[in-house]
XYZ file of C-alpha atoms in Angstrom:
384
model
C -10.088 25.568 -9.577
C -7.979 23.864 -11.887
C -5.744 21.128 -10.059
C -2.317 21.808 -9.407
C 0.135 23.740 -7.592
C -2.354 26.765 -7.180
C -5.195 25.068 -6.085
C -3.118 23.393 -3.462
C -1.966 26.153 -2.132
C -5.580 27.353 -1.807
C -5.877 23.931 0.934
C -9.706 23.442 -0.018
C -11.007 23.569 -4.013
C -13.528 22.401 -6.196
C -11.809 20.691 -8.998
C -13.380 22.232 -12.181
C -13.082 19.264 -14.644
C -15.028 16.864 -12.291
C -16.832 18.924 -9.967
C -15.322 16.715 -6.715
C -14.368 18.676 -3.428
C -10.467 18.298 -2.891
C -8.949 19.278 0.531
C -5.144 18.799 1.482
C -5.751 17.411 4.853
C -1.900 17.576 6.537
C -0.754 21.373 6.931
C 2.614 20.918 8.104
C 5.694 22.433 6.598
C 7.738 19.791 4.720
C 7.239 17.033 2.523
C 4.567 14.536 4.060
C 3.230 11.175 2.942
C 0.536 9.002 3.627
C 0.968 5.148 3.048
C 1.341 2.109 0.938
C -1.998 1.340 -0.751
C -2.832 -1.920 1.540
C -1.013 -0.619 4.674
C -3.588 0.282 6.786
C -3.056 3.858 8.404
C -6.663 4.573 10.026
C -7.503 4.179 14.088
C -10.205 5.900 16.568
C -8.736 8.925 18.611
C -8.318 7.871 22.062
C -11.881 8.934 23.071
C -13.487 6.865 20.355
C -15.258 10.382 18.704
C -12.818 10.714 15.760
C -10.658 8.595 13.022
C -7.059 9.065 13.574
C -4.908 9.124 10.345
C -0.964 7.823 10.911
C 1.602 9.531 8.336
C 4.827 10.447 7.671
C 6.201 13.533 7.492
C 10.230 14.622 6.977
C 11.844 16.307 9.952
C 15.713 17.546 10.812
C 16.074 14.564 12.941
C 14.671 12.163 9.811
C 11.166 11.145 9.107
C 8.830 11.103 11.889
C 5.192 9.905 12.299
C 2.326 11.522 13.261
C -1.621 11.812 13.299
C -3.980 13.765 11.887
C -7.493 13.544 12.855
C -9.823 13.407 10.197
C -12.373 15.790 11.752
C -10.847 18.683 12.736
C -7.230 18.356 11.243
C -4.993 18.497 14.182
C -1.641 17.093 13.448
C 0.280 15.238 16.285
C 3.696 13.916 16.077
C 4.264 10.641 17.835
C 7.924 9.335 16.975
C 11.286 12.015 17.846
C 13.919 9.128 17.930
C 16.342 10.158 15.304
C 17.070 8.412 11.895
C 15.393 7.826 9.127
C 12.214 5.142 9.529
C 10.591 2.033 7.506
C 7.700 0.564 7.955
C 3.933 1.796 8.020
C 2.546 -1.011 10.406
C -0.720 0.349 12.966
C -1.795 -1.587 15.423
C -5.475 -0.368 15.715
C -6.254 -2.594 19.087
C -2.595 -2.277 21.064
C -2.471 1.778 19.453
C 0.651 1.652 18.351
C 2.632 1.967 15.352
C 5.411 -0.306 14.289
C 9.177 0.377 12.533
C 12.822 0.111 11.604
C 15.574 1.832 12.296
C 18.365 0.714 10.389
C 18.394 -2.963 11.884
C 16.289 -2.604 14.573
C 12.576 -2.812 15.406
C 10.527 -0.425 17.478
C 6.991 0.321 18.414
C 5.304 3.725 19.401
C 2.576 4.212 21.205
C -0.210 6.268 19.385
C -1.466 8.116 22.755
C 1.503 8.105 25.141
C 4.460 8.493 22.897
C 5.975 6.029 24.413
C 8.641 3.895 22.627
C 9.752 0.597 22.988
C 12.458 -1.174 21.305
C 11.371 -4.910 19.791
C 14.021 -6.892 17.991
C 17.468 -6.262 16.434
C 18.116 -8.364 13.320
C 21.847 -10.205 13.966
C 24.573 -8.440 12.148
C 25.114 -11.160 9.405
C 21.582 -11.265 8.390
C 19.591 -8.416 6.765
C 16.226 -8.189 7.945
C 12.441 -6.168 7.605
C 9.292 -6.228 8.694
C 6.054 -5.121 6.923
C 2.984 -6.576 8.318
C 1.208 -6.962 11.693
C -1.293 -10.098 12.289
C -4.582 -9.857 13.031
C -4.503 -10.310 16.732
C -1.524 -8.221 16.907
C 0.754 -10.417 18.801
C 3.153 -11.013 15.413
C 5.184 -9.224 12.836
C 6.307 -10.525 9.336
C 8.804 -9.808 7.183
C 11.461 -11.029 5.288
C 15.385 -12.088 4.919
C 17.856 -11.167 1.987
C 21.341 -11.993 1.297
C 24.197 -9.432 1.183
C 24.177 -9.854 -2.632
C 20.542 -9.164 -2.876
C 21.192 -5.702 -0.914
C 24.765 -4.889 -3.186
C 22.540 -5.243 -6.345
C 19.812 -2.711 -5.229
C 22.699 0.056 -3.636
C 24.308 -0.209 -7.289
C 21.335 -0.186 -9.143
C 19.023 2.483 -6.920
C 16.021 2.452 -9.353
C 13.430 0.366 -9.625
C 14.004 0.750 -13.903
C 17.441 -0.897 -12.894
C 17.251 -3.146 -10.160
C 13.785 -4.820 -11.041
C 15.358 -7.323 -13.736
C 18.697 -7.620 -11.667
C 16.960 -8.497 -8.614
C 14.572 -11.565 -10.293
C 16.984 -12.677 -12.708
C 19.819 -13.185 -9.684
C 17.160 -15.965 -7.884
C 18.641 -15.277 -4.515
C 17.577 -16.729 -1.354
C 14.885 -15.097 0.736
C 12.876 -16.391 3.849
C 9.488 -15.049 5.008
C 10.007 -14.196 9.134
C 7.943 -13.736 12.106
C 8.765 -11.697 15.086
C 6.530 -12.409 18.639
C 6.257 -9.049 20.024
C 6.252 -10.105 23.752
C 8.354 -13.269 23.760
C 11.033 -11.143 20.941
C 10.872 -15.103 19.963
C 12.635 -14.835 15.960
C 11.001 -17.347 13.305
C 12.021 -18.848 9.968
C 8.571 -19.915 8.357
C 9.602 -20.467 4.522
C 12.650 -20.082 2.002
C 12.886 -19.967 -1.877
C 15.319 -18.717 -4.310
C 12.980 -16.023 -5.539
C 12.380 -12.501 -4.720
C 9.390 -12.848 -2.077
C 8.112 -9.622 -1.458
C 4.683 -7.592 -0.888
C 4.093 -9.518 2.730
C 0.472 -8.995 4.175
C -0.935 -10.609 7.126
C -4.876 -11.785 6.614
C -6.817 -9.000 8.541
C -8.879 -11.935 10.262
C -6.546 -15.094 10.243
C -3.851 -14.583 12.204
C -2.139 -17.658 10.722
C -2.550 -16.474 7.316
C -0.096 -14.548 5.437
C -0.058 -13.512 2.155
C 3.513 -12.833 0.129
C 4.135 -12.319 -4.070
C 7.209 -14.620 -6.264
C 8.223 -10.512 -7.497
C 9.872 -9.908 -10.636
C 8.379 -8.900 -14.253
C 4.500 -9.837 -13.609
C 4.276 -11.669 -16.922
C 7.212 -14.613 -16.281
C 5.664 -14.864 -12.631
C 2.703 -16.761 -10.773
C 2.981 -13.997 -8.473
C 0.236 -13.854 -5.260
C 0.623 -16.650 -2.675
C -0.779 -17.709 0.970
C 1.077 -19.580 3.351
C -0.363 -20.893 7.023
C 2.345 -19.590 8.875
C 2.011 -22.873 11.623
C 1.357 -25.853 8.845
C 3.596 -23.980 6.427
C 1.340 -25.080 3.698
C 1.297 -22.838 0.381
C -1.670 -21.876 -1.716
C -1.354 -20.229 -5.129
C -3.900 -17.997 -5.665
C -3.948 -17.289 -9.665
C -2.422 -19.193 -12.174
C -1.608 -17.530 -14.806
C -3.611 -19.032 -18.069
C -2.055 -17.504 -21.469
C 1.071 -16.346 -22.492
C 1.937 -12.833 -21.114
C -0.800 -12.651 -18.401
C -0.372 -10.773 -15.575
C -1.758 -10.406 -12.034
C -0.204 -8.516 -9.176
C -0.584 -5.431 -6.441
C -2.907 -7.917 -4.289
C -4.236 -6.688 -1.737
C -6.662 -8.411 1.356
C -10.941 -6.721 1.513
C -11.252 -5.458 4.932
C -13.201 -9.020 6.229
C -10.341 -11.032 4.803
C -12.531 -13.144 2.666
C -11.434 -12.218 -0.574
C -8.042 -10.741 -2.198
C -8.227 -8.541 -4.532
C -5.615 -8.093 -7.712
C -4.630 -6.303 -10.788
C -5.173 -8.385 -13.648
C -4.620 -8.181 -17.332
C -4.972 -11.173 -19.757
C -2.402 -10.592 -21.562
C -0.346 -7.590 -20.178
C -1.618 -4.488 -21.440
C -4.512 -6.002 -23.576
C -7.353 -6.678 -21.115
C -8.005 -5.323 -17.786
C -9.807 -6.677 -14.813
C -9.804 -6.104 -11.245
C -10.355 -9.384 -10.061
C -10.782 -11.155 -7.027
C -10.419 -14.526 -5.364
C -12.501 -15.642 -2.688
C -10.583 -18.038 -0.241
C -13.867 -19.200 1.043
C -15.239 -20.956 -2.351
C -12.268 -19.987 -4.531
C -14.459 -18.593 -7.353
C -12.325 -16.070 -8.972
C -14.634 -12.535 -9.584
C -13.487 -10.227 -12.479
C -14.858 -6.833 -12.958
C -13.483 -5.506 -16.771
C -11.869 -2.085 -16.934
C -10.883 0.450 -19.952
C -7.834 0.926 -21.021
C -7.952 4.272 -19.439
C -9.100 3.158 -16.417
C -6.798 0.908 -15.425
C -4.797 2.387 -12.229
C -1.556 1.378 -10.488
C -3.253 0.745 -7.309
C -6.581 0.013 -6.614
C -8.494 -0.173 -3.004
C -11.778 -1.421 -2.025
C -14.397 0.570 0.468
C -15.223 -0.321 3.985
C -18.542 -1.672 3.136
C -17.258 -3.557 0.048
C -19.472 -1.995 -1.899
C -17.206 -0.078 -4.159
C -13.639 0.314 -5.366
C -10.982 3.172 -5.673
C -8.153 3.813 -8.362
C -5.039 5.699 -8.655
C -4.803 5.858 -12.637
C -1.630 6.172 -14.628
C 0.301 7.868 -16.748
C 1.253 7.287 -20.438
C 4.736 5.395 -19.512
C 2.432 3.017 -17.137
C 1.973 -0.543 -18.424
C -1.888 0.313 -19.743
C -0.563 3.138 -22.014
C -3.119 4.922 -21.622
C -3.871 8.311 -23.424
C -5.945 9.443 -21.104
C -5.131 7.920 -17.394
C -4.281 10.447 -15.225
C -7.056 10.627 -13.414
C -8.251 9.620 -9.692
C -11.140 6.983 -10.097
C -14.482 5.866 -7.727
C -15.774 2.379 -9.362
C -18.916 0.899 -8.928
C -19.534 -2.718 -9.800
C -22.279 -3.148 -12.855
C -22.624 -6.792 -14.137
C -19.295 -8.211 -15.231
C -18.032 -4.315 -15.084
C -16.685 -1.129 -13.377
C -18.846 2.085 -13.909
C -16.337 4.717 -13.400
C -16.606 8.413 -12.089
C -13.616 10.793 -12.465
C -13.057 12.333 -9.011
C -9.425 14.474 -9.129
C -7.791 16.093 -12.599
C -4.212 14.303 -12.141
C -2.487 16.290 -14.901
C -0.211 18.145 -12.651
C 0.891 15.050 -10.772
C 4.125 13.755 -11.354
C 3.418 9.529 -11.479
C 7.166 9.122 -10.033
C 5.002 9.306 -6.781
C 2.539 6.785 -6.867
C -0.519 7.955 -5.350
C -1.510 4.992 -3.359
C -5.282 5.933 -3.197
C -7.412 4.669 0.562
C -10.772 4.689 1.373
C -11.558 6.788 4.414
C -12.975 4.865 7.279
C -16.652 6.195 7.108
C -16.594 5.786 2.959
C -17.376 9.277 1.859
C -13.684 10.403 0.798
C -10.823 8.776 -1.308
C -7.272 9.669 0.613
C -4.623 10.131 -1.484
C -0.885 11.495 -1.878
C 0.346 13.914 -4.847
C 2.950 16.331 -5.571
C 1.008 19.166 -7.014
C 3.265 21.581 -4.705
C 7.001 19.880 -5.990
C 6.687 17.684 -3.072
C 4.423 14.726 -1.404
C 1.432 16.157 0.482
C -1.750 14.869 1.186
C -5.096 15.271 0.007
C -8.801 14.083 0.377
C -11.604 14.064 -2.338
C -15.226 13.810 -1.520
C -16.772 10.957 -3.272
C -20.262 13.062 -3.528
C -19.847 16.147 -6.128
C -20.213 19.148 -4.172
C -22.350 22.012 -5.713
C -20.241 24.909 -3.124
C -17.232 24.628 -0.839
C -18.862 25.001 2.728
């Protein structure tokens, strides 16, 4: 079938152009959203037999978190507290999801559904948490000023607030919260838009953050050791209008991968900086293969991309595809997996490899609202 609303309603189909099987993997009423591309949504089932994926779904009491068993497709609701929840933070060791409602941080156990209060930010600050460290003892996030919050409120669309927040140069601070002791620490402050905060998956004290704003104006990607407070620039721009961004850690924490364009909208790479050797790897891509977000397979041998519409930075004429990429020399060889011509890229697909590496999971609005799908990397001859 041609991928779109009709195919989505059938729940399982083979994309008529790519030949890959696509499945709607969450079947519940309302809108359902998978996680942002660098937030890990996966953990094992309680018996260790299957893989679970955490996702967010609309309910009459606000969005709630759910799990879907990737083998059986069984859906279980995890949270029940009223109110809209922010944060996509899964602790696979503690088997908890961490999130915020208004100014307070909570955790809910994946299996027992027991909810615990963790921390409330003071009334005179505006705080958030976005990431969990490798041993699952610390949450990290940012404090922003009330002046910055007002800019967001008055300019809700990204196209309106993006330059305004960057130009304002207001103070932001990186913060941590100890989950057990509730200790709050401010670890670093700067008059800059500090964003995209991610803990290393293997180094408990290593935190990545970015200088957000127009990418061609910032040296964006940084690491900080939260104990020593030493900061390190990951990629230094070398030419006018060069950009690097949408950074993410490899599963082993040894490499930071990112979208690299030298200069912006002209030459396209997926680049990776090895944190031990300092060596930078660059894989070239064609314009139509550029993707808003990339991700890496569990075995770290291939990549996925979610494409983009003609209005994106690449100005691609035929870029509305989900891609699987395989390195060959200094380039990536692409295979189209899903035709995204009937998807509105205002909702970014945010690709994830499944834990077994056989599927790529994404969100799309073929039906008019957000739903969650998986496409097989191997081509299908028929639907079993």
